[in-house]
Amino acid sequence: HNPRWYDLMLELEKLTGNGVSLNTSLNRRGEPMICSPTDALNMFYGSDLQYLIMEDILVVKEGKGWYDGV
């Protein structure tokens, strides 16, 4: 039992009706896996992603609210 993940799943379920999260390697097709916060931010801002969570930090692209119908 991991309280941090359990709490995250409960909050996702409250917001979206689905308490599901997909955990996979972070990289774009044909590129190496992300290994640092700087790499993650560079990939995030060069992608169509709207949100990025790193540890306890939520990064939201400009023009998006913290919750725009996730």
PDB file of N, CA and C in Angstrom:
ATOM      1  N   HIS A   1       0.851  -1.183   0.000  1.00  0.00           N
ATOM      2  CA  HIS A   1       0.000   0.000   0.000  1.00  0.00           C
ATOM      3  C   HIS A   1       0.886   1.232   0.000  1.00  0.00           C
ATOM      4  N   ASN A   2       0.649   2.112  -0.954  1.00  0.00           N
ATOM      5  CA  ASN A   2       1.401   3.351  -1.074  1.00  0.00           C
ATOM      6  C   ASN A   2       0.424   4.517  -0.887  1.00  0.00           C
ATOM      7  N   PRO A   3       0.437   5.150   0.290  1.00  0.00           N
ATOM      8  CA  PRO A   3      -0.547   6.202   0.581  1.00  0.00           C
ATOM      9  C   PRO A   3      -0.541   7.345  -0.434  1.00  0.00           C
ATOM     10  N   ARG A   4       0.618   7.710  -0.926  1.00  0.00           N
ATOM     11  CA  ARG A   4       0.709   8.821  -1.877  1.00  0.00           C
ATOM     12  C   ARG A   4      -0.049   8.490  -3.172  1.00  0.00           C
ATOM     13  N   TRP A   5       0.190   7.304  -3.721  1.00  0.00           N
ATOM     14  CA  TRP A   5      -0.498   6.897  -4.952  1.00  0.00           C
ATOM     15  C   TRP A   5      -1.979   6.652  -4.697  1.00  0.00           C
ATOM     16  N   TYR A   6      -2.306   6.078  -3.564  1.00  0.00           N
ATOM     17  CA  TYR A   6      -3.706   5.826  -3.222  1.00  0.00           C
ATOM     18  C   TYR A   6      -4.482   7.143  -3.173  1.00  0.00           C
ATOM     19  N   ASP A   7      -3.911   8.150  -2.514  1.00  0.00           N
ATOM     20  CA  ASP A   7      -4.566   9.458  -2.427  1.00  0.00           C
ATOM     21  C   ASP A   7      -4.714  10.094  -3.810  1.00  0.00           C
ATOM     22  N   LEU A   8      -3.690   9.943  -4.649  1.00  0.00           N
ATOM     23  CA  LEU A   8      -3.753  10.474  -6.011  1.00  0.00           C
ATOM     24  C   LEU A   8      -4.883   9.812  -6.795  1.00  0.00           C
ATOM     25  N   MET A   9      -5.001   8.499  -6.684  1.00  0.00           N
ATOM     26  CA  MET A   9      -6.062   7.781  -7.398  1.00  0.00           C
ATOM     27  C   MET A   9      -7.450   8.198  -6.906  1.00  0.00           C
ATOM     28  N   LEU A  10      -7.590   8.410  -5.605  1.00  0.00           N
ATOM     29  CA  LEU A  10      -8.874   8.875  -5.067  1.00  0.00           C
ATOM     30  C   LEU A  10      -9.237  10.249  -5.618  1.00  0.00           C
ATOM     31  N   GLU A  11      -8.269  11.160  -5.667  1.00  0.00           N
ATOM     32  CA  GLU A  11      -8.536  12.505  -6.184  1.00  0.00           C
ATOM     33  C   GLU A  11      -8.856  12.465  -7.673  1.00  0.00           C
ATOM     34  N   LEU A  12      -8.142  11.638  -8.441  1.00  0.00           N
ATOM     35  CA  LEU A  12      -8.452  11.497  -9.862  1.00  0.00           C
ATOM     36  C   LEU A  12      -9.874  10.987 -10.056  1.00  0.00           C
ATOM     37  N   GLU A  13     -10.265  10.036  -9.223  1.00  0.00           N
ATOM     38  CA  GLU A  13     -11.620   9.497  -9.335  1.00  0.00           C
ATOM     39  C   GLU A  13     -12.665  10.562  -9.004  1.00  0.00           C
ATOM     40  N   LYS A  14     -12.399  11.397  -8.001  1.00  0.00           N
ATOM     41  CA  LYS A  14     -13.334  12.476  -7.655  1.00  0.00           C
ATOM     42  C   LYS A  14     -13.475  13.463  -8.815  1.00  0.00           C
ATOM     43  N   LEU A  15     -12.348  13.817  -9.448  1.00  0.00           N
ATOM     44  CA  LEU A  15     -12.347  14.819 -10.515  1.00  0.00           C
ATOM     45  C   LEU A  15     -12.895  14.302 -11.836  1.00  0.00           C
ATOM     46  N   THR A  16     -12.571  13.058 -12.167  1.00  0.00           N
ATOM     47  CA  THR A  16     -12.857  12.557 -13.508  1.00  0.00           C
ATOM     48  C   THR A  16     -13.827  11.393 -13.558  1.00  0.00           C
ATOM     49  N   GLY A  17     -14.071  10.764 -12.412  1.00  0.00           N
ATOM     50  CA  GLY A  17     -14.878   9.555 -12.404  1.00  0.00           C
ATOM     51  C   GLY A  17     -14.064   8.301 -12.659  1.00  0.00           C
ATOM     52  N   ASN A  18     -12.761   8.462 -12.922  1.00  0.00           N
ATOM     53  CA  ASN A  18     -11.862   7.335 -13.170  1.00  0.00           C
ATOM     54  C   ASN A  18     -10.640   7.455 -12.278  1.00  0.00           C
ATOM     55  N   GLY A  19     -10.434   6.486 -11.429  1.00  0.00           N
ATOM     56  CA  GLY A  19      -9.257   6.486 -10.563  1.00  0.00           C
ATOM     57  C   GLY A  19      -8.140   5.685 -11.192  1.00  0.00           C
ATOM     58  N   VAL A  20      -7.722   6.102 -12.390  1.00  0.00           N
ATOM     59  CA  VAL A  20      -6.725   5.350 -13.149  1.00  0.00           C
ATOM     60  C   VAL A  20      -5.606   6.283 -13.579  1.00  0.00           C
ATOM     61  N   SER A  21      -4.396   5.785 -13.527  1.00  0.00           N
ATOM     62  CA  SER A  21      -3.232   6.522 -14.003  1.00  0.00           C
ATOM     63  C   SER A  21      -2.365   5.558 -14.793  1.00  0.00           C
ATOM     64  N   LEU A  22      -1.747   6.048 -15.849  1.00  0.00           N
ATOM     65  CA  LEU A  22      -0.849   5.230 -16.655  1.00  0.00           C
ATOM     66  C   LEU A  22       0.579   5.650 -16.357  1.00  0.00           C
ATOM     67  N   ASN A  23       1.387   4.701 -15.957  1.00  0.00           N
ATOM     68  CA  ASN A  23       2.791   4.965 -15.667  1.00  0.00           C
ATOM     69  C   ASN A  23       3.620   4.276 -16.738  1.00  0.00           C
ATOM     70  N   THR A  24       4.365   5.052 -17.498  1.00  0.00           N
ATOM     71  CA  THR A  24       5.181   4.507 -18.580  1.00  0.00           C
ATOM     72  C   THR A  24       6.465   5.318 -18.675  1.00  0.00           C
ATOM     73  N   SER A  25       7.369   4.888 -19.526  1.00  0.00           N
ATOM     74  CA  SER A  25       8.593   5.669 -19.716  1.00  0.00           C
ATOM     75  C   SER A  25       8.212   7.015 -20.322  1.00  0.00           C
ATOM     76  N   LEU A  26       8.963   8.042 -19.997  1.00  0.00           N
ATOM     77  CA  LEU A  26       8.675   9.381 -20.508  1.00  0.00           C
ATOM     78  C   LEU A  26       9.657   9.692 -21.626  1.00  0.00           C
ATOM     79  N   ASN A  27       9.189   9.559 -22.837  1.00  0.00           N
ATOM     80  CA  ASN A  27       9.975   9.934 -24.004  1.00  0.00           C
ATOM     81  C   ASN A  27       9.056   9.958 -25.217  1.00  0.00           C
ATOM     82  N   ARG A  28       9.491  10.689 -26.235  1.00  0.00           N
ATOM     83  CA  ARG A  28       8.755  10.696 -27.494  1.00  0.00           C
ATOM     84  C   ARG A  28       9.341   9.627 -28.403  1.00  0.00           C
ATOM     85  N   ARG A  29       8.550   9.187 -29.351  1.00  0.00           N
ATOM     86  CA  ARG A  29       8.982   8.137 -30.276  1.00  0.00           C
ATOM     87  C   ARG A  29      10.334   8.496 -30.899  1.00  0.00           C
ATOM     88  N   GLY A  30      11.254   7.557 -30.822  1.00  0.00           N
ATOM     89  CA  GLY A  30      12.567   7.732 -31.432  1.00  0.00           C
ATOM     90  C   GLY A  30      13.550   8.527 -30.596  1.00  0.00           C
ATOM     91  N   GLU A  31      13.141   8.972 -29.420  1.00  0.00           N
ATOM     92  CA  GLU A  31      14.029   9.746 -28.550  1.00  0.00           C
ATOM     93  C   GLU A  31      14.339   8.942 -27.293  1.00  0.00           C
ATOM     94  N   PRO A  32      15.497   9.213 -26.664  1.00  0.00           N
ATOM     95  CA  PRO A  32      15.839   8.475 -25.444  1.00  0.00           C
ATOM     96  C   PRO A  32      14.901   8.830 -24.290  1.00  0.00           C
ATOM     97  N   MET A  33      14.854   7.938 -23.310  1.00  0.00           N
ATOM     98  CA  MET A  33      14.024   8.153 -22.132  1.00  0.00           C
ATOM     99  C   MET A  33      14.510   9.393 -21.371  1.00  0.00           C
ATOM    100  N   ILE A  34      13.569  10.134 -20.804  1.00  0.00           N
ATOM    101  CA  ILE A  34      13.871  11.334 -20.028  1.00  0.00           C
ATOM    102  C   ILE A  34      14.548  10.926 -18.723  1.00  0.00           C
ATOM    103  N   CYS A  35      15.659  11.611 -18.396  1.00  0.00           N
ATOM    104  CA  CYS A  35      16.423  11.238 -17.199  1.00  0.00           C
ATOM    105  C   CYS A  35      16.636  12.382 -16.225  1.00  0.00           C
ATOM    106  N   SER A  36      16.108  13.575 -16.523  1.00  0.00           N
ATOM    107  CA  SER A  36      16.301  14.697 -15.607  1.00  0.00           C
ATOM    108  C   SER A  36      15.089  15.622 -15.680  1.00  0.00           C
ATOM    109  N   PRO A  37      14.882  16.429 -14.643  1.00  0.00           N
ATOM    110  CA  PRO A  37      13.784  17.398 -14.688  1.00  0.00           C
ATOM    111  C   PRO A  37      13.906  18.367 -15.869  1.00  0.00           C
ATOM    112  N   THR A  38      15.118  18.780 -16.202  1.00  0.00           N
ATOM    113  CA  THR A  38      15.315  19.685 -17.340  1.00  0.00           C
ATOM    114  C   THR A  38      14.884  19.018 -18.635  1.00  0.00           C
ATOM    115  N   ASP A  39      15.279  17.754 -18.822  1.00  0.00           N
ATOM    116  CA  ASP A  39      14.852  17.006 -20.007  1.00  0.00           C
ATOM    117  C   ASP A  39      13.331  16.888 -20.054  1.00  0.00           C
ATOM    118  N   ALA A  40      12.715  16.635 -18.899  1.00  0.00           N
ATOM    119  CA  ALA A  40      11.259  16.488 -18.840  1.00  0.00           C
ATOM    120  C   ALA A  40      10.565  17.787 -19.242  1.00  0.00           C
ATOM    121  N   LEU A  41      11.051  18.907 -18.746  1.00  0.00           N
ATOM    122  CA  LEU A  41      10.446  20.197 -19.098  1.00  0.00           C
ATOM    123  C   LEU A  41      10.634  20.512 -20.573  1.00  0.00           C
ATOM    124  N   ASN A  42      11.816  20.246 -21.113  1.00  0.00           N
ATOM    125  CA  ASN A  42      12.054  20.485 -22.540  1.00  0.00           C
ATOM    126  C   ASN A  42      11.115  19.643 -23.400  1.00  0.00           C
ATOM    127  N   MET A  43      10.947  18.379 -23.052  1.00  0.00           N
ATOM    128  CA  MET A  43      10.041  17.508 -23.787  1.00  0.00           C
ATOM    129  C   MET A  43       8.601  17.991 -23.642  1.00  0.00           C
ATOM    130  N   PHE A  44       8.204  18.350 -22.430  1.00  0.00           N
ATOM    131  CA  PHE A  44       6.845  18.803 -22.144  1.00  0.00           C
ATOM    132  C   PHE A  44       6.478  20.021 -22.987  1.00  0.00           C
ATOM    133  N   TYR A  45       7.339  21.039 -22.991  1.00  0.00           N
ATOM    134  CA  TYR A  45       7.021  22.266 -23.720  1.00  0.00           C
ATOM    135  C   TYR A  45       7.119  22.093 -25.231  1.00  0.00           C
ATOM    136  N   GLY A  46       7.775  21.033 -25.692  1.00  0.00           N
ATOM    137  CA  GLY A  46       7.830  20.741 -27.121  1.00  0.00           C
ATOM    138  C   GLY A  46       6.805  19.710 -27.551  1.00  0.00           C
ATOM    139  N   SER A  47       5.834  19.431 -26.693  1.00  0.00           N
ATOM    140  CA  SER A  47       4.837  18.394 -26.984  1.00  0.00           C
ATOM    141  C   SER A  47       3.426  18.970 -26.890  1.00  0.00           C
ATOM    142  N   ASP A  48       2.447  18.108 -27.143  1.00  0.00           N
ATOM    143  CA  ASP A  48       1.041  18.490 -27.009  1.00  0.00           C
ATOM    144  C   ASP A  48       0.500  18.240 -25.606  1.00  0.00           C
ATOM    145  N   LEU A  49       1.348  17.783 -24.696  1.00  0.00           N
ATOM    146  CA  LEU A  49       0.900  17.541 -23.327  1.00  0.00           C
ATOM    147  C   LEU A  49       0.445  18.847 -22.690  1.00  0.00           C
ATOM    148  N   GLN A  50      -0.524  18.758 -21.801  1.00  0.00           N
ATOM    149  CA  GLN A  50      -1.039  19.942 -21.119  1.00  0.00           C
ATOM    150  C   GLN A  50      -0.560  20.039 -19.682  1.00  0.00           C
ATOM    151  N   TYR A  51      -0.272  18.883 -19.079  1.00  0.00           N
ATOM    152  CA  TYR A  51       0.107  18.837 -17.670  1.00  0.00           C
ATOM    153  C   TYR A  51       1.293  17.905 -17.488  1.00  0.00           C
ATOM    154  N   LEU A  52       2.134  18.225 -16.524  1.00  0.00           N
ATOM    155  CA  LEU A  52       3.268  17.377 -16.170  1.00  0.00           C
ATOM    156  C   LEU A  52       3.400  17.398 -14.653  1.00  0.00           C
ATOM    157  N   ILE A  53       3.477  16.231 -14.050  1.00  0.00           N
ATOM    158  CA  ILE A  53       3.683  16.138 -12.605  1.00  0.00           C
ATOM    159  C   ILE A  53       5.073  15.586 -12.365  1.00  0.00           C
ATOM    160  N   MET A  54       5.870  16.334 -11.596  1.00  0.00           N
ATOM    161  CA  MET A  54       7.205  15.886 -11.192  1.00  0.00           C
ATOM    162  C   MET A  54       7.264  15.969  -9.674  1.00  0.00           C
ATOM    163  N   GLU A  55       7.317  14.796  -9.035  1.00  0.00           N
ATOM    164  CA  GLU A  55       7.282  14.720  -7.569  1.00  0.00           C
ATOM    165  C   GLU A  55       6.030  15.437  -7.067  1.00  0.00           C
ATOM    166  N   ASP A  56       6.177  16.534  -6.332  1.00  0.00           N
ATOM    167  CA  ASP A  56       5.031  17.264  -5.781  1.00  0.00           C
ATOM    168  C   ASP A  56       4.704  18.523  -6.574  1.00  0.00           C
ATOM    169  N   ILE A  57       5.197  18.618  -7.802  1.00  0.00           N
ATOM    170  CA  ILE A  57       5.023  19.824  -8.611  1.00  0.00           C
ATOM    171  C   ILE A  57       4.145  19.525  -9.817  1.00  0.00           C
ATOM    172  N   LEU A  58       3.090  20.321  -9.996  1.00  0.00           N
ATOM    173  CA  LEU A  58       2.239  20.232 -11.176  1.00  0.00           C
ATOM    174  C   LEU A  58       2.622  21.371 -12.110  1.00  0.00           C
ATOM    175  N   VAL A  59       3.046  21.037 -13.321  1.00  0.00           N
ATOM    176  CA  VAL A  59       3.388  22.031 -14.340  1.00  0.00           C
ATOM    177  C   VAL A  59       2.218  22.082 -15.314  1.00  0.00           C
ATOM    178  N   VAL A  60       1.686  23.287 -15.548  1.00  0.00           N
ATOM    179  CA  VAL A  60       0.532  23.476 -16.421  1.00  0.00           C
ATOM    180  C   VAL A  60       0.930  24.436 -17.529  1.00  0.00           C
ATOM    181  N   LYS A  61       0.637  24.062 -18.776  1.00  0.00           N
ATOM    182  CA  LYS A  61       0.952  24.951 -19.890  1.00  0.00           C
ATOM    183  C   LYS A  61       0.122  26.217 -19.801  1.00  0.00           C
ATOM    184  N   GLU A  62       0.699  27.319 -20.239  1.00  0.00           N
ATOM    185  CA  GLU A  62       0.019  28.605 -20.242  1.00  0.00           C
ATOM    186  C   GLU A  62      -1.291  28.489 -21.016  1.00  0.00           C
ATOM    187  N   GLY A  63      -2.323  29.112 -20.471  1.00  0.00           N
ATOM    188  CA  GLY A  63      -3.629  29.066 -21.105  1.00  0.00           C
ATOM    189  C   GLY A  63      -4.505  27.929 -20.613  1.00  0.00           C
ATOM    190  N   LYS A  64      -3.964  27.073 -19.759  1.00  0.00           N
ATOM    191  CA  LYS A  64      -4.724  25.962 -19.195  1.00  0.00           C
ATOM    192  C   LYS A  64      -4.923  26.218 -17.713  1.00  0.00           C
ATOM    193  N   GLY A  65      -6.092  25.829 -17.212  1.00  0.00           N
ATOM    194  CA  GLY A  65      -6.323  25.883 -15.777  1.00  0.00           C
ATOM    195  C   GLY A  65      -5.712  24.655 -15.137  1.00  0.00           C
ATOM    196  N   TRP A  66      -5.632  24.625 -13.830  1.00  0.00           N
ATOM    197  CA  TRP A  66      -5.060  23.450 -13.160  1.00  0.00           C
ATOM    198  C   TRP A  66      -5.908  22.223 -13.423  1.00  0.00           C
ATOM    199  N   TYR A  67      -7.192  22.442 -13.771  1.00  0.00           N
ATOM    200  CA  TYR A  67      -8.062  21.321 -14.135  1.00  0.00           C
ATOM    201  C   TYR A  67      -9.001  21.771 -15.238  1.00  0.00           C
ATOM    202  N   ASP A  68      -8.678  21.411 -16.448  1.00  0.00           N
ATOM    203  CA  ASP A  68      -9.532  21.702 -17.601  1.00  0.00           C
ATOM    204  C   ASP A  68     -10.032  20.397 -18.199  1.00  0.00           C
ATOM    205  N   GLY A  69     -10.841  19.677 -17.424  1.00  0.00           N
ATOM    206  CA  GLY A  69     -11.442  18.451 -17.925  1.00  0.00           C
ATOM    207  C   GLY A  69     -10.442  17.364 -18.241  1.00  0.00           C
ATOM    208  N   VAL A  70      -9.564  17.086 -17.302  1.00  0.00           N
ATOM    209  CA  VAL A  70      -8.554  16.045 -17.487  1.00  0.00           C
ATOM    210  C   VAL A  70      -9.219  14.789 -17.975  1.00  0.00           C
TER     211      VAL A  70
END
